[in-house]
XYZ file of C-alpha atoms in Angstrom:
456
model
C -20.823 -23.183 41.458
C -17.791 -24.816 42.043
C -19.825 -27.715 43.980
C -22.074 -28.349 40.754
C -18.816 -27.812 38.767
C -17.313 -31.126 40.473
C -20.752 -33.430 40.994
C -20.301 -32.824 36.931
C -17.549 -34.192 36.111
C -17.458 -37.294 38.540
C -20.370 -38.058 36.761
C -18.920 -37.093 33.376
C -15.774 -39.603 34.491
C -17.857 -42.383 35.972
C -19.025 -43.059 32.131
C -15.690 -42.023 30.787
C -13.535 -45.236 31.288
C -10.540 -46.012 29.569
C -12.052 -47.088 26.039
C -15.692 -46.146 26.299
C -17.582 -43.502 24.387
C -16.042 -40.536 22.996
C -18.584 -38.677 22.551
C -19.775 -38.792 26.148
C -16.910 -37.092 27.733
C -18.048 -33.636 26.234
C -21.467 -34.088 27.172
C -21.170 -32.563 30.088
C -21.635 -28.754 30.421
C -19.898 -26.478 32.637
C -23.183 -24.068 32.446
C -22.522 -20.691 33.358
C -25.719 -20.338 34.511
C -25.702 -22.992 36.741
C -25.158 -21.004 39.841
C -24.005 -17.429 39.005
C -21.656 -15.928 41.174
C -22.289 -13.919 43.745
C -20.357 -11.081 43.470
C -19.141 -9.074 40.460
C -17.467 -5.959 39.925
C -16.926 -4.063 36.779
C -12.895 -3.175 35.658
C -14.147 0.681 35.632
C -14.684 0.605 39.164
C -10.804 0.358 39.630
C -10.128 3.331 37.459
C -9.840 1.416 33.862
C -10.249 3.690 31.058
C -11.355 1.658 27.700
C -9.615 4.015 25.332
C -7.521 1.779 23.642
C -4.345 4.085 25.010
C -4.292 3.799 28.680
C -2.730 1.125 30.250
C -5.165 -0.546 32.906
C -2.368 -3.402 33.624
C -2.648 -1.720 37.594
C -6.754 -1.838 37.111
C -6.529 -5.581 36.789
C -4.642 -6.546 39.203
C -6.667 -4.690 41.907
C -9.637 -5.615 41.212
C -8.202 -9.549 40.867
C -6.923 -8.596 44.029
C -10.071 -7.604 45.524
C -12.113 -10.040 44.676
C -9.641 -12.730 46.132
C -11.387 -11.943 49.171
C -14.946 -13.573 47.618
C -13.236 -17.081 47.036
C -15.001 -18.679 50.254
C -17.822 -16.872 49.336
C -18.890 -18.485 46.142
C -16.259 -16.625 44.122
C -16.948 -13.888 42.171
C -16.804 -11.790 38.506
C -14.801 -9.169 36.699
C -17.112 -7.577 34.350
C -15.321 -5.816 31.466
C -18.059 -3.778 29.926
C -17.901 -2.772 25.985
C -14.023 -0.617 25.208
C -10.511 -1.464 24.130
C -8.899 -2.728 27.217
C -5.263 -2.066 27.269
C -3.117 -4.145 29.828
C 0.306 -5.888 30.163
C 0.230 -9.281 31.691
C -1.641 -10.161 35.304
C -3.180 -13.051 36.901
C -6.518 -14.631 37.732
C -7.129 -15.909 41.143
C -9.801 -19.446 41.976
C -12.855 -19.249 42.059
C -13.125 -16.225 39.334
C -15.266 -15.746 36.094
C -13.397 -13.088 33.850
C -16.641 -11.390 31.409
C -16.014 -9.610 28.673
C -19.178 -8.236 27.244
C -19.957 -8.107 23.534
C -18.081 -5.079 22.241
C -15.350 -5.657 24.652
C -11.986 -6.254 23.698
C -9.083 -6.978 25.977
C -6.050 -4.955 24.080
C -2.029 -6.768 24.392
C 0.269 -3.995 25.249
C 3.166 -4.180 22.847
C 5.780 -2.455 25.129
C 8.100 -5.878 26.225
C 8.152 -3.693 29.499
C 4.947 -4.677 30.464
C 5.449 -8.015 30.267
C 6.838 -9.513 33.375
C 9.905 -12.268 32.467
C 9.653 -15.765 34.352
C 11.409 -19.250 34.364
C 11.091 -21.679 31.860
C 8.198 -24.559 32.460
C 9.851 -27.285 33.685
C 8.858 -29.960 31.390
C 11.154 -27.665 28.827
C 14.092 -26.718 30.509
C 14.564 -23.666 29.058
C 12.415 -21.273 26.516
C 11.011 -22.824 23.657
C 12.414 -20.168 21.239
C 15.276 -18.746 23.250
C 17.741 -20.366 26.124
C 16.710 -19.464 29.598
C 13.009 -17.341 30.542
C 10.445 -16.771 29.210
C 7.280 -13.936 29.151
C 4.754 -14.298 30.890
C 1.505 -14.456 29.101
C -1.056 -11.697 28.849
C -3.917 -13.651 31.273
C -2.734 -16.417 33.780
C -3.978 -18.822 35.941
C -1.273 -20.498 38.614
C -2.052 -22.994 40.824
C -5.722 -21.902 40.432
C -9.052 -23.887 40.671
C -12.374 -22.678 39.214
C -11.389 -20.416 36.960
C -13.912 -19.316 33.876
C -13.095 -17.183 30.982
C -16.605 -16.423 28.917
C -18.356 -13.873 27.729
C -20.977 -12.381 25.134
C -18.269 -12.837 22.121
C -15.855 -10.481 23.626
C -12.085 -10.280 22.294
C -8.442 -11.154 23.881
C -6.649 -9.072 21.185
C -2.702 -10.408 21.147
C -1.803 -7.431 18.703
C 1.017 -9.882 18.068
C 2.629 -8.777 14.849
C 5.091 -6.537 17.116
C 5.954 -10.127 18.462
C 6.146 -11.838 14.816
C 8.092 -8.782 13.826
C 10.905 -9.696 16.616
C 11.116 -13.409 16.289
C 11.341 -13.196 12.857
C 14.678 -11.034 12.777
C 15.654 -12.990 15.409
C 15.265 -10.126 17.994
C 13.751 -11.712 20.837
C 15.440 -11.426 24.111
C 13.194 -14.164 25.786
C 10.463 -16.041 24.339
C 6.938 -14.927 23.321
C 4.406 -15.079 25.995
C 1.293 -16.176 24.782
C -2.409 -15.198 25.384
C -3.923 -17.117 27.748
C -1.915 -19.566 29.975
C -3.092 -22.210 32.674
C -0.428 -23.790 34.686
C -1.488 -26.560 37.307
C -4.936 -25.432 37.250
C -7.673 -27.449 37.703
C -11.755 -27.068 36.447
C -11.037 -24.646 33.718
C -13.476 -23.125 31.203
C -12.906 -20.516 28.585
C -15.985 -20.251 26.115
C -17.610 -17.328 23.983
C -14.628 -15.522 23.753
C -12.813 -14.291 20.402
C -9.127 -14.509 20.116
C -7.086 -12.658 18.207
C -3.309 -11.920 16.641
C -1.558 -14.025 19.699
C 1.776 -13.341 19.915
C 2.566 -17.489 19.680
C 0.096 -19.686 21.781
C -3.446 -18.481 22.239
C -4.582 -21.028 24.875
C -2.378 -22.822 26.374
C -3.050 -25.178 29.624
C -0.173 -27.134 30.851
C -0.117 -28.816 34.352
C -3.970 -29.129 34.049
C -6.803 -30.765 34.823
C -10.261 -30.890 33.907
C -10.343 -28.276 31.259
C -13.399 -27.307 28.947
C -13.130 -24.980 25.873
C -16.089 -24.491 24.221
C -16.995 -22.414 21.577
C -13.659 -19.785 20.643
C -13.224 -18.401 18.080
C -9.418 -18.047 17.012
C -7.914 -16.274 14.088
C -4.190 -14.966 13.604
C -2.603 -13.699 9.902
C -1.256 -16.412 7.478
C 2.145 -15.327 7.483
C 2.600 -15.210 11.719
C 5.193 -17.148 12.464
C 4.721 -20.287 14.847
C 1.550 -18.885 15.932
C -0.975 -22.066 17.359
C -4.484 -22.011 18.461
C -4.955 -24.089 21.475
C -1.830 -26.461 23.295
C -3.113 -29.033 25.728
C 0.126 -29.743 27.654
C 1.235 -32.402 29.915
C -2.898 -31.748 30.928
C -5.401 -34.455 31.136
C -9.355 -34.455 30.944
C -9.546 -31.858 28.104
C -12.227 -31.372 25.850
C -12.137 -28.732 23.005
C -15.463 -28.423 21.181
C -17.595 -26.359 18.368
C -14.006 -24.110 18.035
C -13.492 -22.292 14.705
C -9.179 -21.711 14.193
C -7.379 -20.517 11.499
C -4.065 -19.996 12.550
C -0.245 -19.627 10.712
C 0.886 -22.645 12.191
C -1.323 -25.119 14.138
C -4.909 -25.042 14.810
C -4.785 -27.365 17.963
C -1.242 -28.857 18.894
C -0.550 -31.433 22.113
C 2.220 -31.774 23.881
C 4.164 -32.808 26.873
C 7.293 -32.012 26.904
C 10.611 -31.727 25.554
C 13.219 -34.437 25.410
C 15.184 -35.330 29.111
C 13.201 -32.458 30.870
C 9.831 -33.702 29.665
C 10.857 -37.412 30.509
C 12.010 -36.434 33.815
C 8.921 -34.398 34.905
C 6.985 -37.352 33.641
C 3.022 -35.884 32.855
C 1.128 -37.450 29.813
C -1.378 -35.476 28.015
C -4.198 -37.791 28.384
C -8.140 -37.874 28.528
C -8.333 -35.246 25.557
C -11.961 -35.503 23.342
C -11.715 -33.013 20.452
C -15.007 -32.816 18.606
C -16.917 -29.862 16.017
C -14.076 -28.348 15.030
C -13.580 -26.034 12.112
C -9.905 -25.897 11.150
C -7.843 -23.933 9.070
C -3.498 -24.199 9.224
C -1.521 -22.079 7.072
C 2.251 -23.510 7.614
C 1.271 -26.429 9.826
C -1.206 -28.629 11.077
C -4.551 -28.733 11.888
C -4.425 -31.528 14.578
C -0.932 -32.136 15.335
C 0.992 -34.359 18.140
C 4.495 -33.226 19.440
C 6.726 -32.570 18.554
C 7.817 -32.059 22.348
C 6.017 -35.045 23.205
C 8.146 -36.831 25.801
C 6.176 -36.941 28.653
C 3.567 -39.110 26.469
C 0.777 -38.535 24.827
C -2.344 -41.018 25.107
C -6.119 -41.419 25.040
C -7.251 -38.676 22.675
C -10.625 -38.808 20.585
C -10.738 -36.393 17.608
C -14.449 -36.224 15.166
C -16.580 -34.197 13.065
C -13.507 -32.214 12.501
C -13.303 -30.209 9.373
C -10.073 -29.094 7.998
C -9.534 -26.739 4.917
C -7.000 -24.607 2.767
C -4.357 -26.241 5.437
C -0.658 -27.659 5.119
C -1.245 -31.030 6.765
C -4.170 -32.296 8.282
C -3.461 -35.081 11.244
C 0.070 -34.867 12.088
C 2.046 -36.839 14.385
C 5.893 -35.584 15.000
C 8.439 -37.187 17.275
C 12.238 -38.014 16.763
C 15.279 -39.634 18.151
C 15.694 -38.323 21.591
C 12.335 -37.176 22.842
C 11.786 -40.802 24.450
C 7.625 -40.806 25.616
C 4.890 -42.226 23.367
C 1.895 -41.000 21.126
C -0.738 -43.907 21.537
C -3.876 -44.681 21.931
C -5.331 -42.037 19.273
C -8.590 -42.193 17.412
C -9.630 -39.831 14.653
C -12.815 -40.366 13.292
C -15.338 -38.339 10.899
C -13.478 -35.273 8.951
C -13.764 -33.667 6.350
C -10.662 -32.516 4.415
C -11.181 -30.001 1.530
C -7.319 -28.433 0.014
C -4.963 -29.777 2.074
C -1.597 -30.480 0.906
C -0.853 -33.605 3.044
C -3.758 -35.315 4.699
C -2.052 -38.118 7.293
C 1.240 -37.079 8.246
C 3.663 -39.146 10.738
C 7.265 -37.971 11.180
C 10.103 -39.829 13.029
C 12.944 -36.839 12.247
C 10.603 -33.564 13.372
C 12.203 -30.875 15.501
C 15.544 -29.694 17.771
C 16.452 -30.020 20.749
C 16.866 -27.999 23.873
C 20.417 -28.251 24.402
C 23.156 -31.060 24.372
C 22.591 -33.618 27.342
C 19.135 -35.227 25.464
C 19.671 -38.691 25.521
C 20.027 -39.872 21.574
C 18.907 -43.685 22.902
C 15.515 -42.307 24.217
C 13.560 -43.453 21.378
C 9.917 -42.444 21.165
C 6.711 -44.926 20.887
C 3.878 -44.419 17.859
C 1.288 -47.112 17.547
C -2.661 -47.781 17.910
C -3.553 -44.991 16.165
C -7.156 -45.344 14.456
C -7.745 -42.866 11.323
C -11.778 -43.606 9.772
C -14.561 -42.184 8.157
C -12.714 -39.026 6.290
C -13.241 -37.835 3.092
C -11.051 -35.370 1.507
C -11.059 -33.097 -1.916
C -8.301 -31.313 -3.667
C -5.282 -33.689 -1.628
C -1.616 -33.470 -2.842
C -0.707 -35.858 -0.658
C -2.660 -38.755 1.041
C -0.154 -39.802 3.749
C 3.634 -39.706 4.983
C 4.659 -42.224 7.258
C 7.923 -42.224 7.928
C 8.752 -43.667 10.964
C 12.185 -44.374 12.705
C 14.146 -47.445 11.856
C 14.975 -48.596 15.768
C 11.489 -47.749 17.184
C 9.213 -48.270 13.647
C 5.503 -46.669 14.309
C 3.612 -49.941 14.152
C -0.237 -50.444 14.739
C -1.404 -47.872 12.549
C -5.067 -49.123 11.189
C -6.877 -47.002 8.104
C -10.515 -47.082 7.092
C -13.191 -45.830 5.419
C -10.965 -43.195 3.956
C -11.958 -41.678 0.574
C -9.309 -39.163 -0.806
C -8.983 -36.897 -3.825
C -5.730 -36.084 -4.960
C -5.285 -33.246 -6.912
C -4.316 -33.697 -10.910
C -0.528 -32.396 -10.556
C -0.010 -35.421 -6.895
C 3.041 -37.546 -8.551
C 2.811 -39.657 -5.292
C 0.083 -40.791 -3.056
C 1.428 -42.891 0.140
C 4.973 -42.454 1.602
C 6.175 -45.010 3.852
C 9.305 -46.104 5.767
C 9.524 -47.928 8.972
C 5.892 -48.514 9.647
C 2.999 -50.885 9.689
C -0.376 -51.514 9.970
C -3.604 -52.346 8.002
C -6.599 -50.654 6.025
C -9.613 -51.303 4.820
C -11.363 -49.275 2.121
C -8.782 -46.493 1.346
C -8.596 -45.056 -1.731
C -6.055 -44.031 -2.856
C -4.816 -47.832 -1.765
C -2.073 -47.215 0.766
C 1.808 -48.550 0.228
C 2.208 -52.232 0.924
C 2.985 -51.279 4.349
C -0.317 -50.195 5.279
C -2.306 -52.218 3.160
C -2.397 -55.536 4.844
C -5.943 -56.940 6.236
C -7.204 -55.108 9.375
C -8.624 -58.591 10.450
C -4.724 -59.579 10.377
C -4.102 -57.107 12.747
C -5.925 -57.181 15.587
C -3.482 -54.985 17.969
C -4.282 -52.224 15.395
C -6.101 -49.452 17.489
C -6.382 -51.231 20.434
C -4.361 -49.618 23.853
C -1.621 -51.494 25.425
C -1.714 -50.645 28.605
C 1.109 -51.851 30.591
C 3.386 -49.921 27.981
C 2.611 -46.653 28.866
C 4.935 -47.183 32.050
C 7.568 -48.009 30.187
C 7.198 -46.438 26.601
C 9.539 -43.319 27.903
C 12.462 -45.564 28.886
C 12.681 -47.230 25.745
């Protein structure tokens, strides 16, 4: 499999250059079926009981354990057959297909002891909610290549309002693991797979390459706190595709760091084509960029997105002291129906980590591309406020057709920004209203500034 895997994408990246078609990088498929492998095992072989009560954390592991042994053998499968699943956290090993049947539903324990505690990612420096560790997430993958996570619509069930409960009276003693986690993992697929209640990230690859989510399915309650769908993260040749989210903060959130730690590990999220998308943010965004964005962030496609009953639709975040860049960004073809603020870029978004960030790191915001989007039932069309020593510049609108709500008292708002449009209603502020055939740079990558964006 793994051979097929690889012929796929070098022939997925020999089309893919720097500026071609978007809608060719997806077009590959990491088919399942391509060359099934040879060896699988079901979790009730290693005494797993799918009660719902017993903890199978020890069932996992063993049978991960045993079928390490398959890797130079064509790799192999853990079969999860129809039950509720529980298990504290354990990892995956290469070469691996984790199945969970249709009726299946991997269950989060909610005792903290099961979760075991580990360092902070080093692009962060610390946790993201809490100084110091962090806990580790229910399913990882470290170090790993070849790793699949499918099945026939089974569930990864977070049960994460025990977790909501805790950061929300500020009881945490570390900071919430997440569902599914990916670090430095290469030729990744999770697909047909239902997530559920994550305690804060659902997917989250970081460190990666070559990663394919494909049809997921990922829901969590309105009112969880800080709770995102998918996080590419300091990764690069991502593609997210035909994904339904509805989540209490973001749908689908990139990143790449946070402030000197993510400038001195120094990965971009790059490469990333997010396409079919149905999108649904309670508190946040459906698409957003950052905030811990100082590694850069650079080369991302986003269409046929649709985005409803959300807080903001596209929104870019940065501020004084993360350094990096956002570049290079085109969204194209969505549909926006109730969404409070469509186009959102912030210059003063976020905290940070602790006292040595460097307050003369200023971050980078230009060629960004927004076209084709309609939207109904808008409060506010954009918010562009940029910072006034590193302005976002090279912002270029078209083709954008937005209804604002009766009760909108103001359409546009803009500070320290600039670009041009072309058929946007409502007309943009004078900032972003100039002739897109007067701005040529508009959209268009700068290349030898992505070396130096961070530094600036």
């Amino acid at each position: 499999m793994l051979g097929a895997l690889l012929l796929l994408l070098a022939l997925s990246n020999a089309v893919n250059t720097r500026g071609g078609d978007s809608d060719r990088q997806c077009e590959y498929k990491l088919a399942l079926d391509l060359d099934p492998r040879p060896h699988s095992v079901s979790i009730t072989e290693f005494g797993a009981v799918g009660d719902g009560k017993t903890l199978n954390t020890v069932a996992f592991q063993n049978a991960i354990f045993y079928l390490k042994s398959f890797a130079d053998k064509g790799g192999a499968q853990l079969y999860v057959p129809p039950g509720r699943w529980l298990t504290g956290s354990f990892n995956l090993t290469s070469h691996l297909t984790l199945f969970l049947e249709r009726g299946a539903t991997v269950l989060a324990s909610q005792d903290p002891s099961h979760w075991d505690i580990v360092e902070p990612l080093p692009s962060y420096g610390r946790g993201i909610e809490t100084p110091g560790r962090r806990y580790r997430s229910l399913i990882n993958a470290y170090g790993l290549c070849d790793v699949v996570i499918t099945g026939d619509n089974g569930t990864i069930d977070g049960q994460g309002s025990f977790w909501w409960d805790l950061f929300i009276s500020h009881s945490l003693n570390y900071s919430r693991p997440h569902l599914v986690e990916f670090v430095e993992a290469k030729h990744v697929v999770v697909s047909n797979i239902t997530f559920l209640n994550a305690p804060a990230y659902n997917i989250h690859p970081v460190y990666c390459s070559d990663v394919h989510i494909q049809n997921v399915s990922i829901t969590a309650s309105p009112e969880s706190p800080q709770t995102v769908g998918i996080v590419p993260d300091s990764s690069d040749n991502v593609c997210i595709e035909d994904c339904s989210i509805s989540m209490g903060y973001d749908s689908i959130s990139l990143k790449s760091g946070w402030d000197e730690y993510g400038i001195s590990y120094s990965r971009p999220t790059s490469h990333v084509y997010i396409r079919r998308a149905y999108l649904q943010s309670y508190s946040g965004a459906a698409i957003a960029f950052g905030s811990e964005m100082s590694g850069g962030i650079s080369d991302v496609h986003v269409n046929h997105v649709s985005i409803h009953s959300s807080s903001s639709g596209v929104e870019f975040r940065t501020t004084r002291g993360r350094g990096g860049y956002i570049e290079d960004i085109t969204v194209s073809d969505v549909d926006m129906d109730d969404v409070h603020i469509a186009f959102g870029a912030k210059g003063h978004f976020g905290s940070h980590p602790d006292e040595n960030f460097d307050p003369n790191a200023l971050p980078v915001l230009r060629y960004i591309t927004l076209k084709n989007v309609v939207g109904r039932s808008i409060t506010v069309a954009g918010n562009f406020t940029g910072i006034s020593e590193s302005p976002f510049t090279s912002i270029s609108l078209s083709n954008i057709s937005l209804s604002l709500n009766s009760g909108s008292v103001t359409s546009w708002i803009c500070s320290d920004v600039s670009g041009s449009s072309s058929s946007v209603l409502p007309e943009p502020c004078p900032e972003l209203a100039g002739s897109s055939s007067n701005s040529s740079s508009a959209g268009i990558s700068s290349i030898t500034a992505i070396g130096n964006s961070a530094a600036l």
